[in-house]
Amino acid sequence: MSAPRQQPSEEELPGGDEAGGEGNGAVSGRGLSGLPNLGNTCYLNAATQALLHTRPFATYFMDCESYLPAKEAAPGKSQANRRLVHSVSDLVHQVWLDGPRQASPHNFVRDVLDLNPDYRGYGQQDSQEFLRRTLDFLHEELQQEYGRGSVHLDIGSDEDAAQGEGKEGAEAEEEKRKKKHTHDERSSIVWDVFRGRVLSEVKCRNCNQSSSIEEVLLDQSVSIPGKKQRQKL
Protein backbone atom coordinates (compact mmCIF):
# COMPACT_ATOMS: atom_id res chain seq x y z
CA MET A 1 0.00 0.00 0.00
CA SER A 2 1.48 3.34 -1.06
CA ALA A 3 2.01 6.11 1.45
CA PRO A 4 -0.45 9.01 1.34
CA ARG A 5 0.65 12.08 -0.54
CA GLN A 6 1.98 14.87 1.64
CA GLN A 7 0.06 18.12 1.37
CA PRO A 8 2.23 21.09 0.38
CA SER A 9 2.63 23.96 2.79
CA GLU A 10 1.12 27.38 2.15
CA GLU A 11 4.42 28.65 0.74
CA GLU A 12 4.79 25.70 -1.61
CA LEU A 13 1.47 26.22 -3.35
CA PRO A 14 1.16 28.26 -6.56
CA GLY A 15 1.94 31.87 -5.78
CA GLY A 16 3.66 31.09 -2.47
CA ASP A 17 7.04 32.50 -1.51
CA GLU A 18 8.86 29.32 -2.51
CA ALA A 19 7.15 29.23 -5.90
CA GLY A 20 9.13 32.09 -7.29
CA GLY A 21 8.54 34.99 -4.91
CA GLU A 22 11.20 37.14 -3.31
CA GLY A 23 13.49 35.50 -0.81
CA ASN A 24 16.66 33.47 -0.80
CA GLY A 25 15.84 31.89 -4.14
CA ALA A 26 15.24 28.43 -2.71
CA VAL A 27 12.62 26.41 -4.58
CA SER A 28 10.91 23.42 -3.01
CA GLY A 29 10.62 21.59 -6.33
CA ARG A 30 6.85 21.37 -6.18
CA GLY A 31 5.10 22.72 -9.23
CA LEU A 32 8.16 22.28 -11.45
CA SER A 33 6.70 19.44 -13.52
CA GLY A 34 6.75 19.63 -17.29
CA LEU A 35 4.09 18.37 -19.69
CA PRO A 36 5.31 16.36 -22.70
CA ASN A 37 4.12 17.20 -26.19
CA LEU A 38 1.82 14.36 -27.30
CA GLY A 39 1.89 14.81 -31.05
CA ASN A 40 1.06 18.48 -31.40
CA THR A 41 -0.38 19.47 -28.02
CA CYS A 42 1.85 22.44 -27.19
CA TYR A 43 -1.20 24.72 -27.53
CA LEU A 44 -2.88 22.59 -24.86
CA ASN A 45 0.15 22.38 -22.57
CA ALA A 46 0.62 26.16 -22.44
CA ALA A 47 -2.92 26.85 -21.22
CA THR A 48 -2.92 23.81 -18.92
CA GLN A 49 0.25 24.94 -17.13
CA ALA A 50 -1.34 28.34 -16.51
CA LEU A 51 -4.44 26.61 -15.16
CA LEU A 52 -2.49 24.25 -12.88
CA HIS A 53 -0.53 27.18 -11.45
CA THR A 54 -3.58 29.27 -10.61
CA ARG A 55 -3.39 29.01 -6.83
CA PRO A 56 -7.09 28.85 -5.77
CA PHE A 57 -7.89 26.45 -8.61
CA ALA A 58 -5.08 24.04 -7.72
CA THR A 59 -5.83 24.30 -3.99
CA TYR A 60 -9.44 23.31 -4.59
CA PHE A 61 -8.49 20.01 -6.21
CA MET A 62 -6.15 19.17 -3.33
CA ASP A 63 -8.24 20.34 -0.38
CA CYS A 64 -11.71 19.45 -1.69
CA GLU A 65 -10.99 16.17 -3.45
CA SER A 66 -13.72 14.38 -1.48
CA TYR A 67 -16.30 16.77 -2.93
CA LEU A 68 -15.60 15.85 -6.55
CA PRO A 69 -18.40 13.96 -8.31
CA ALA A 70 -17.95 10.19 -8.50
CA LYS A 71 -16.16 8.89 -11.57
CA GLU A 72 -19.05 6.61 -12.45
CA ALA A 73 -21.89 8.29 -14.32
CA ALA A 74 -24.59 7.41 -16.81
CA PRO A 75 -23.27 7.04 -20.37
CA GLY A 76 -23.21 10.26 -22.30
CA LYS A 77 -21.64 13.68 -22.11
CA SER A 78 -21.81 13.84 -18.31
CA GLN A 79 -19.57 10.79 -18.10
CA ALA A 80 -16.98 12.46 -20.32
CA ASN A 81 -17.22 15.63 -18.20
CA ARG A 82 -16.61 13.66 -15.03
CA ARG A 83 -13.57 11.95 -16.49
CA LEU A 84 -12.21 15.38 -17.35
CA VAL A 85 -12.73 16.59 -13.77
CA HIS A 86 -10.77 13.64 -12.39
CA SER A 87 -7.99 13.85 -14.98
CA VAL A 88 -7.52 17.53 -14.06
CA SER A 89 -7.43 16.55 -10.39
CA ASP A 90 -4.82 13.90 -11.15
CA LEU A 91 -2.66 16.43 -13.03
CA VAL A 92 -2.83 18.87 -10.11
CA HIS A 93 -1.66 16.14 -7.73
CA GLN A 94 1.15 15.11 -10.08
CA VAL A 95 2.42 18.66 -10.44
CA TRP A 96 2.10 19.80 -6.82
CA LEU A 97 2.47 16.65 -4.71
CA ASP A 98 4.78 14.31 -6.58
CA GLY A 99 7.89 16.48 -6.79
CA PRO A 100 9.85 17.78 -9.80
CA ARG A 101 9.35 15.36 -12.66
CA GLN A 102 7.54 15.12 -15.95
CA ALA A 103 3.79 14.82 -15.41
CA SER A 104 1.70 12.48 -17.53
CA PRO A 105 -1.20 14.30 -19.24
CA HIS A 106 -2.31 11.30 -21.33
CA ASN A 107 -5.68 10.86 -19.59
CA PHE A 108 -6.32 14.58 -19.65
CA VAL A 109 -5.58 14.83 -23.38
CA ARG A 110 -7.79 11.79 -24.03
CA ASP A 111 -10.70 13.38 -22.18
CA VAL A 112 -10.21 16.72 -23.93
CA LEU A 113 -10.33 15.00 -27.33
CA ASP A 114 -13.43 13.02 -26.34
CA LEU A 115 -15.24 16.26 -25.54
CA ASN A 116 -13.80 18.12 -28.54
CA PRO A 117 -13.82 15.81 -31.59
CA ASP A 118 -12.62 18.68 -33.81
CA TYR A 119 -9.34 18.67 -31.84
CA ARG A 120 -8.48 15.14 -32.93
CA GLY A 121 -5.59 14.64 -35.28
CA TYR A 122 -2.31 16.52 -35.30
CA GLY A 123 -3.47 20.00 -36.21
CA GLN A 124 -2.55 23.02 -34.11
CA GLN A 125 -5.49 24.52 -32.21
CA ASP A 126 -6.18 27.85 -30.55
CA SER A 127 -4.95 27.82 -26.95
CA GLN A 128 -7.47 30.37 -25.67
CA GLU A 129 -10.38 28.51 -27.26
CA PHE A 130 -9.19 25.28 -25.65
CA LEU A 131 -9.00 26.99 -22.25
CA ARG A 132 -12.48 28.47 -22.63
CA ARG A 133 -14.00 25.11 -23.58
CA THR A 134 -12.24 23.31 -20.74
CA LEU A 135 -13.41 25.83 -18.15
CA ASP A 136 -16.97 25.55 -19.49
CA PHE A 137 -16.92 21.75 -19.19
CA LEU A 138 -15.49 21.87 -15.66
CA HIS A 139 -17.99 24.47 -14.50
CA GLU A 140 -20.89 22.53 -16.01
CA GLU A 141 -19.96 19.37 -14.15
CA LEU A 142 -18.86 20.82 -10.81
CA GLN A 143 -21.87 23.09 -10.34
CA GLN A 144 -24.30 20.55 -11.78
CA GLU A 145 -23.37 17.86 -9.26
CA TYR A 146 -24.47 19.85 -6.23
CA GLY A 147 -27.61 21.55 -7.54
CA ARG A 148 -28.30 24.51 -5.30
CA GLY A 149 -25.14 24.12 -3.24
CA SER A 150 -21.85 24.03 -5.10
CA VAL A 151 -18.50 23.48 -3.46
CA HIS A 152 -16.06 26.36 -3.56
CA LEU A 153 -13.11 27.68 -1.64
CA ASP A 154 -13.61 30.35 0.98
CA ILE A 155 -11.41 31.62 3.78
CA GLY A 156 -14.41 31.93 6.09
CA SER A 157 -15.14 34.87 8.39
CA ASP A 158 -14.74 35.92 12.02
CA GLU A 159 -18.50 35.52 12.45
CA ASP A 160 -18.33 31.90 11.34
CA ALA A 161 -15.50 31.24 13.79
CA ALA A 162 -17.39 32.87 16.66
CA GLN A 163 -20.49 30.76 16.00
CA GLY A 164 -18.41 27.60 16.11
CA GLU A 165 -16.71 28.35 19.42
CA GLY A 166 -19.75 27.46 21.52
CA LYS A 167 -20.24 24.02 19.96
CA GLU A 168 -18.48 20.79 20.64
CA GLY A 169 -16.12 18.66 18.54
CA ALA A 170 -17.24 17.02 15.33
CA GLU A 171 -20.64 18.74 15.25
CA ALA A 172 -19.07 22.20 15.14
CA GLU A 173 -16.53 21.13 12.53
CA GLU A 174 -19.23 19.62 10.32
CA GLU A 175 -21.38 22.75 10.45
CA LYS A 176 -18.38 24.93 9.71
CA ARG A 177 -17.44 22.73 6.74
CA LYS A 178 -20.94 22.89 5.29
CA LYS A 179 -21.11 26.66 5.58
CA LYS A 180 -17.64 27.05 4.14
CA HIS A 181 -18.32 25.04 1.03
CA THR A 182 -21.88 26.05 0.17
CA HIS A 183 -22.51 28.74 -2.40
CA ASP A 184 -25.16 29.82 -4.86
CA GLU A 185 -26.60 27.36 -7.36
CA ARG A 186 -24.64 28.71 -10.32
CA SER A 187 -21.31 28.65 -8.56
CA SER A 188 -18.35 26.34 -8.96
CA ILE A 189 -14.64 26.69 -8.34
CA VAL A 190 -14.38 27.81 -11.98
CA TRP A 191 -16.81 30.68 -11.46
CA ASP A 192 -15.32 31.58 -8.08
CA VAL A 193 -11.86 32.00 -9.59
CA PHE A 194 -12.31 33.03 -13.22
CA ARG A 195 -15.69 34.70 -13.59
CA GLY A 196 -15.72 38.34 -14.61
CA ARG A 197 -18.08 40.86 -16.14
CA VAL A 198 -17.62 43.21 -19.07
CA LEU A 199 -19.91 46.19 -19.52
CA SER A 200 -20.25 47.29 -23.14
CA GLU A 201 -21.83 50.65 -23.89
CA VAL A 202 -23.01 51.91 -27.28
CA LYS A 203 -23.88 55.57 -27.79
CA CYS A 204 -25.81 56.94 -30.75
CA ARG A 205 -24.08 59.91 -32.38
CA ASN A 206 -27.37 61.41 -33.55
CA CYS A 207 -29.56 61.28 -30.44
CA ASN A 208 -26.85 60.74 -27.82
CA GLN A 209 -28.87 57.89 -26.35
CA SER A 210 -26.76 55.07 -24.95
CA SER A 211 -27.42 51.43 -24.19
CA SER A 212 -25.31 49.03 -22.21
CA ILE A 213 -24.95 45.25 -22.13
CA GLU A 214 -23.30 43.29 -19.34
CA GLU A 215 -21.60 40.04 -20.32
CA VAL A 216 -20.35 37.33 -17.97
CA LEU A 217 -17.12 35.68 -19.10
CA LEU A 218 -14.40 33.31 -17.94
CA ASP A 219 -11.57 34.73 -20.03
CA GLN A 220 -10.68 38.06 -21.56
CA SER A 221 -8.55 38.74 -24.61
CA VAL A 222 -5.93 41.43 -24.06
CA SER A 223 -4.00 42.88 -26.97
CA ILE A 224 -0.22 42.98 -26.73
CA PRO A 225 1.01 46.51 -27.45
CA GLY A 226 3.56 47.02 -30.19
CA LYS A 227 6.93 48.68 -29.72
CA LYS A 228 5.64 52.21 -30.38
CA GLN A 229 2.67 51.69 -28.08
CA ARG A 230 4.93 50.38 -25.30
CA GLN A 231 7.05 53.53 -25.54
CA LYS A 232 3.95 55.63 -24.86
CA LEU A 233 2.96 53.60 -21.80
mmCIF file of C-alpha atoms in Angstrom:
data_model
loop_
_atom_site.group_PDB
_atom_site.id
_atom_site.type_symbol
_atom_site.label_atom_id
_atom_site.label_comp_id
_atom_site.label_asym_id
_atom_site.label_seq_id
_atom_site.Cartn_x
_atom_site.Cartn_y
_atom_site.Cartn_z
ATOM 1 C CA MET A 1 0.000 0.000 0.000
ATOM 2 C CA SER A 2 1.483 3.338 -1.061
ATOM 3 C CA ALA A 3 2.009 6.111 1.452
ATOM 4 C CA PRO A 4 -0.445 9.010 1.342
ATOM 5 C CA ARG A 5 0.648 12.083 -0.544
ATOM 6 C CA GLN A 6 1.976 14.873 1.638
ATOM 7 C CA GLN A 7 0.058 18.120 1.375
ATOM 8 C CA PRO A 8 2.232 21.090 0.376
ATOM 9 C CA SER A 9 2.628 23.961 2.792
ATOM 10 C CA GLU A 10 1.116 27.385 2.147
ATOM 11 C CA GLU A 11 4.419 28.652 0.744
ATOM 12 C CA GLU A 12 4.787 25.698 -1.612
ATOM 13 C CA LEU A 13 1.469 26.224 -3.355
ATOM 14 C CA PRO A 14 1.164 28.264 -6.556
ATOM 15 C CA GLY A 15 1.943 31.871 -5.779
ATOM 16 C CA GLY A 16 3.661 31.086 -2.471
ATOM 17 C CA ASP A 17 7.037 32.495 -1.506
ATOM 18 C CA GLU A 18 8.860 29.320 -2.513
ATOM 19 C CA ALA A 19 7.145 29.229 -5.895
ATOM 20 C CA GLY A 20 9.130 32.091 -7.292
ATOM 21 C CA GLY A 21 8.542 34.990 -4.906
ATOM 22 C CA GLU A 22 11.196 37.136 -3.312
ATOM 23 C CA GLY A 23 13.488 35.501 -0.811
ATOM 24 C CA ASN A 24 16.662 33.469 -0.801
ATOM 25 C CA GLY A 25 15.840 31.889 -4.145
ATOM 26 C CA ALA A 26 15.235 28.429 -2.713
ATOM 27 C CA VAL A 27 12.625 26.410 -4.582
ATOM 28 C CA SER A 28 10.906 23.420 -3.015
ATOM 29 C CA GLY A 29 10.621 21.589 -6.328
ATOM 30 C CA ARG A 30 6.852 21.374 -6.180
ATOM 31 C CA GLY A 31 5.103 22.718 -9.233
ATOM 32 C CA LEU A 32 8.156 22.280 -11.453
ATOM 33 C CA SER A 33 6.699 19.439 -13.516
ATOM 34 C CA GLY A 34 6.753 19.634 -17.295
ATOM 35 C CA LEU A 35 4.094 18.370 -19.688
ATOM 36 C CA PRO A 36 5.311 16.357 -22.697
ATOM 37 C CA ASN A 37 4.122 17.202 -26.190
ATOM 38 C CA LEU A 38 1.823 14.360 -27.298
ATOM 39 C CA GLY A 39 1.894 14.805 -31.050
ATOM 40 C CA ASN A 40 1.059 18.480 -31.398
ATOM 41 C CA THR A 41 -0.376 19.467 -28.022
ATOM 42 C CA CYS A 42 1.846 22.440 -27.186
ATOM 43 C CA TYR A 43 -1.200 24.724 -27.525
ATOM 44 C CA LEU A 44 -2.881 22.589 -24.856
ATOM 45 C CA ASN A 45 0.153 22.385 -22.568
ATOM 46 C CA ALA A 46 0.619 26.162 -22.443
ATOM 47 C CA ALA A 47 -2.923 26.847 -21.224
ATOM 48 C CA THR A 48 -2.917 23.813 -18.922
ATOM 49 C CA GLN A 49 0.246 24.939 -17.130
ATOM 50 C CA ALA A 50 -1.345 28.344 -16.513
ATOM 51 C CA LEU A 51 -4.443 26.605 -15.159
ATOM 52 C CA LEU A 52 -2.488 24.254 -12.883
ATOM 53 C CA HIS A 53 -0.530 27.181 -11.446
ATOM 54 C CA THR A 54 -3.582 29.271 -10.607
ATOM 55 C CA ARG A 55 -3.394 29.013 -6.833
ATOM 56 C CA PRO A 56 -7.094 28.853 -5.766
ATOM 57 C CA PHE A 57 -7.892 26.453 -8.611
ATOM 58 C CA ALA A 58 -5.079 24.040 -7.719
ATOM 59 C CA THR A 59 -5.829 24.302 -3.991
ATOM 60 C CA TYR A 60 -9.443 23.308 -4.586
ATOM 61 C CA PHE A 61 -8.493 20.007 -6.214
ATOM 62 C CA MET A 62 -6.148 19.170 -3.328
ATOM 63 C CA ASP A 63 -8.238 20.345 -0.377
ATOM 64 C CA CYS A 64 -11.710 19.448 -1.686
ATOM 65 C CA GLU A 65 -10.991 16.169 -3.455
ATOM 66 C CA SER A 66 -13.719 14.382 -1.483
ATOM 67 C CA TYR A 67 -16.302 16.768 -2.933
ATOM 68 C CA LEU A 68 -15.595 15.849 -6.551
ATOM 69 C CA PRO A 69 -18.400 13.956 -8.315
ATOM 70 C CA ALA A 70 -17.952 10.187 -8.502
ATOM 71 C CA LYS A 71 -16.160 8.892 -11.572
ATOM 72 C CA GLU A 72 -19.052 6.608 -12.447
ATOM 73 C CA ALA A 73 -21.892 8.291 -14.325
ATOM 74 C CA ALA A 74 -24.587 7.411 -16.811
ATOM 75 C CA PRO A 75 -23.269 7.042 -20.372
ATOM 76 C CA GLY A 76 -23.212 10.265 -22.299
ATOM 77 C CA LYS A 77 -21.642 13.680 -22.107
ATOM 78 C CA SER A 78 -21.805 13.844 -18.315
ATOM 79 C CA GLN A 79 -19.575 10.787 -18.099
ATOM 80 C CA ALA A 80 -16.981 12.464 -20.316
ATOM 81 C CA ASN A 81 -17.220 15.628 -18.204
ATOM 82 C CA ARG A 82 -16.607 13.658 -15.025
ATOM 83 C CA ARG A 83 -13.572 11.950 -16.490
ATOM 84 C CA LEU A 84 -12.208 15.384 -17.354
ATOM 85 C CA VAL A 85 -12.729 16.586 -13.770
ATOM 86 C CA HIS A 86 -10.766 13.640 -12.386
ATOM 87 C CA SER A 87 -7.993 13.850 -14.981
ATOM 88 C CA VAL A 88 -7.525 17.532 -14.064
ATOM 89 C CA SER A 89 -7.428 16.549 -10.390
ATOM 90 C CA ASP A 90 -4.815 13.903 -11.150
ATOM 91 C CA LEU A 91 -2.660 16.430 -13.026
ATOM 92 C CA VAL A 92 -2.835 18.874 -10.108
ATOM 93 C CA HIS A 93 -1.660 16.142 -7.733
ATOM 94 C CA GLN A 94 1.151 15.109 -10.076
ATOM 95 C CA VAL A 95 2.417 18.662 -10.437
ATOM 96 C CA TRP A 96 2.095 19.801 -6.816
ATOM 97 C CA LEU A 97 2.468 16.650 -4.712
ATOM 98 C CA ASP A 98 4.783 14.308 -6.583
ATOM 99 C CA GLY A 99 7.893 16.484 -6.792
ATOM 100 C CA PRO A 100 9.852 17.776 -9.804
ATOM 101 C CA ARG A 101 9.354 15.357 -12.658
ATOM 102 C CA GLN A 102 7.535 15.120 -15.951
ATOM 103 C CA ALA A 103 3.794 14.823 -15.408
ATOM 104 C CA SER A 104 1.699 12.484 -17.529
ATOM 105 C CA PRO A 105 -1.203 14.302 -19.239
ATOM 106 C CA HIS A 106 -2.315 11.295 -21.330
ATOM 107 C CA ASN A 107 -5.679 10.856 -19.592
ATOM 108 C CA PHE A 108 -6.316 14.583 -19.650
ATOM 109 C CA VAL A 109 -5.583 14.830 -23.379
ATOM 110 C CA ARG A 110 -7.792 11.788 -24.031
ATOM 111 C CA ASP A 111 -10.702 13.383 -22.176
ATOM 112 C CA VAL A 112 -10.215 16.720 -23.932
ATOM 113 C CA LEU A 113 -10.327 14.999 -27.325
ATOM 114 C CA ASP A 114 -13.430 13.024 -26.341
ATOM 115 C CA LEU A 115 -15.235 16.265 -25.539
ATOM 116 C CA ASN A 116 -13.796 18.119 -28.545
ATOM 117 C CA PRO A 117 -13.815 15.811 -31.590
ATOM 118 C CA ASP A 118 -12.622 18.680 -33.806
ATOM 119 C CA TYR A 119 -9.340 18.669 -31.840
ATOM 120 C CA ARG A 120 -8.479 15.137 -32.925
ATOM 121 C CA GLY A 121 -5.591 14.636 -35.281
ATOM 122 C CA TYR A 122 -2.313 16.517 -35.299
ATOM 123 C CA GLY A 123 -3.470 20.002 -36.211
ATOM 124 C CA GLN A 124 -2.551 23.016 -34.109
ATOM 125 C CA GLN A 125 -5.490 24.516 -32.206
ATOM 126 C CA ASP A 126 -6.183 27.847 -30.554
ATOM 127 C CA SER A 127 -4.954 27.822 -26.948
ATOM 128 C CA GLN A 128 -7.474 30.366 -25.674
ATOM 129 C CA GLU A 129 -10.383 28.514 -27.262
ATOM 130 C CA PHE A 130 -9.187 25.283 -25.654
ATOM 131 C CA LEU A 131 -8.999 26.988 -22.248
ATOM 132 C CA ARG A 132 -12.475 28.475 -22.634
ATOM 133 C CA ARG A 133 -14.004 25.115 -23.579
ATOM 134 C CA THR A 134 -12.241 23.309 -20.740
ATOM 135 C CA LEU A 135 -13.409 25.829 -18.147
ATOM 136 C CA ASP A 136 -16.966 25.549 -19.486
ATOM 137 C CA PHE A 137 -16.916 21.749 -19.193
ATOM 138 C CA LEU A 138 -15.489 21.866 -15.660
ATOM 139 C CA HIS A 139 -17.991 24.470 -14.504
ATOM 140 C CA GLU A 140 -20.892 22.534 -16.007
ATOM 141 C CA GLU A 141 -19.958 19.368 -14.151
ATOM 142 C CA LEU A 142 -18.861 20.818 -10.813
ATOM 143 C CA GLN A 143 -21.872 23.091 -10.336
ATOM 144 C CA GLN A 144 -24.296 20.547 -11.780
ATOM 145 C CA GLU A 145 -23.366 17.861 -9.262
ATOM 146 C CA TYR A 146 -24.467 19.853 -6.228
ATOM 147 C CA GLY A 147 -27.606 21.550 -7.539
ATOM 148 C CA ARG A 148 -28.300 24.511 -5.296
ATOM 149 C CA GLY A 149 -25.145 24.117 -3.239
ATOM 150 C CA SER A 150 -21.853 24.027 -5.103
ATOM 151 C CA VAL A 151 -18.504 23.476 -3.460
ATOM 152 C CA HIS A 152 -16.060 26.361 -3.560
ATOM 153 C CA LEU A 153 -13.106 27.682 -1.641
ATOM 154 C CA ASP A 154 -13.615 30.352 0.982
ATOM 155 C CA ILE A 155 -11.410 31.616 3.783
ATOM 156 C CA GLY A 156 -14.409 31.933 6.092
ATOM 157 C CA SER A 157 -15.140 34.871 8.394
ATOM 158 C CA ASP A 158 -14.743 35.917 12.020
ATOM 159 C CA GLU A 159 -18.502 35.520 12.451
ATOM 160 C CA ASP A 160 -18.328 31.899 11.337
ATOM 161 C CA ALA A 161 -15.501 31.236 13.791
ATOM 162 C CA ALA A 162 -17.393 32.866 16.658
ATOM 163 C CA GLN A 163 -20.487 30.763 16.001
ATOM 164 C CA GLY A 164 -18.412 27.599 16.111
ATOM 165 C CA GLU A 165 -16.708 28.346 19.423
ATOM 166 C CA GLY A 166 -19.745 27.461 21.519
ATOM 167 C CA LYS A 167 -20.244 24.019 19.964
ATOM 168 C CA GLU A 168 -18.478 20.786 20.641
ATOM 169 C CA GLY A 169 -16.118 18.664 18.542
ATOM 170 C CA ALA A 170 -17.235 17.020 15.331
ATOM 171 C CA GLU A 171 -20.638 18.736 15.251
ATOM 172 C CA ALA A 172 -19.067 22.204 15.137
ATOM 173 C CA GLU A 173 -16.532 21.130 12.526
ATOM 174 C CA GLU A 174 -19.229 19.620 10.316
ATOM 175 C CA GLU A 175 -21.383 22.745 10.446
ATOM 176 C CA LYS A 176 -18.383 24.932 9.705
ATOM 177 C CA ARG A 177 -17.437 22.726 6.744
ATOM 178 C CA LYS A 178 -20.940 22.885 5.285
ATOM 179 C CA LYS A 179 -21.105 26.663 5.584
ATOM 180 C CA LYS A 180 -17.640 27.053 4.145
ATOM 181 C CA HIS A 181 -18.317 25.042 1.027
ATOM 182 C CA THR A 182 -21.881 26.051 0.168
ATOM 183 C CA HIS A 183 -22.508 28.745 -2.395
ATOM 184 C CA ASP A 184 -25.164 29.820 -4.859
ATOM 185 C CA GLU A 185 -26.603 27.359 -7.359
ATOM 186 C CA ARG A 186 -24.642 28.712 -10.319
ATOM 187 C CA SER A 187 -21.306 28.653 -8.556
ATOM 188 C CA SER A 188 -18.353 26.343 -8.963
ATOM 189 C CA ILE A 189 -14.638 26.694 -8.345
ATOM 190 C CA VAL A 190 -14.379 27.814 -11.978
ATOM 191 C CA TRP A 191 -16.807 30.683 -11.456
ATOM 192 C CA ASP A 192 -15.324 31.583 -8.075
ATOM 193 C CA VAL A 193 -11.856 31.998 -9.593
ATOM 194 C CA PHE A 194 -12.305 33.029 -13.223
ATOM 195 C CA ARG A 195 -15.693 34.703 -13.591
ATOM 196 C CA GLY A 196 -15.716 38.340 -14.615
ATOM 197 C CA ARG A 197 -18.082 40.861 -16.139
ATOM 198 C CA VAL A 198 -17.616 43.210 -19.073
ATOM 199 C CA LEU A 199 -19.908 46.191 -19.515
ATOM 200 C CA SER A 200 -20.245 47.290 -23.145
ATOM 201 C CA GLU A 201 -21.826 50.648 -23.889
ATOM 202 C CA VAL A 202 -23.007 51.913 -27.279
ATOM 203 C CA LYS A 203 -23.881 55.566 -27.793
ATOM 204 C CA CYS A 204 -25.812 56.940 -30.754
ATOM 205 C CA ARG A 205 -24.081 59.912 -32.379
ATOM 206 C CA ASN A 206 -27.365 61.411 -33.554
ATOM 207 C CA CYS A 207 -29.561 61.282 -30.443
ATOM 208 C CA ASN A 208 -26.848 60.735 -27.819
ATOM 209 C CA GLN A 209 -28.871 57.886 -26.349
ATOM 210 C CA SER A 210 -26.761 55.074 -24.949
ATOM 211 C CA SER A 211 -27.423 51.429 -24.193
ATOM 212 C CA SER A 212 -25.314 49.030 -22.208
ATOM 213 C CA ILE A 213 -24.954 45.251 -22.128
ATOM 214 C CA GLU A 214 -23.299 43.286 -19.343
ATOM 215 C CA GLU A 215 -21.598 40.037 -20.323
ATOM 216 C CA VAL A 216 -20.346 37.330 -17.967
ATOM 217 C CA LEU A 217 -17.120 35.677 -19.104
ATOM 218 C CA LEU A 218 -14.399 33.315 -17.941
ATOM 219 C CA ASP A 219 -11.568 34.726 -20.030
ATOM 220 C CA GLN A 220 -10.684 38.060 -21.559
ATOM 221 C CA SER A 221 -8.548 38.737 -24.612
ATOM 222 C CA VAL A 222 -5.934 41.428 -24.061
ATOM 223 C CA SER A 223 -4.002 42.883 -26.966
ATOM 224 C CA ILE A 224 -0.215 42.976 -26.725
ATOM 225 C CA PRO A 225 1.014 46.512 -27.455
ATOM 226 C CA GLY A 226 3.565 47.019 -30.192
ATOM 227 C CA LYS A 227 6.934 48.680 -29.722
ATOM 228 C CA LYS A 228 5.638 52.208 -30.380
ATOM 229 C CA GLN A 229 2.675 51.694 -28.078
ATOM 230 C CA ARG A 230 4.928 50.384 -25.303
ATOM 231 C CA GLN A 231 7.046 53.531 -25.537
ATOM 232 C CA LYS A 232 3.950 55.631 -24.856
ATOM 233 C CA LEU A 233 2.960 53.596 -21.804
#
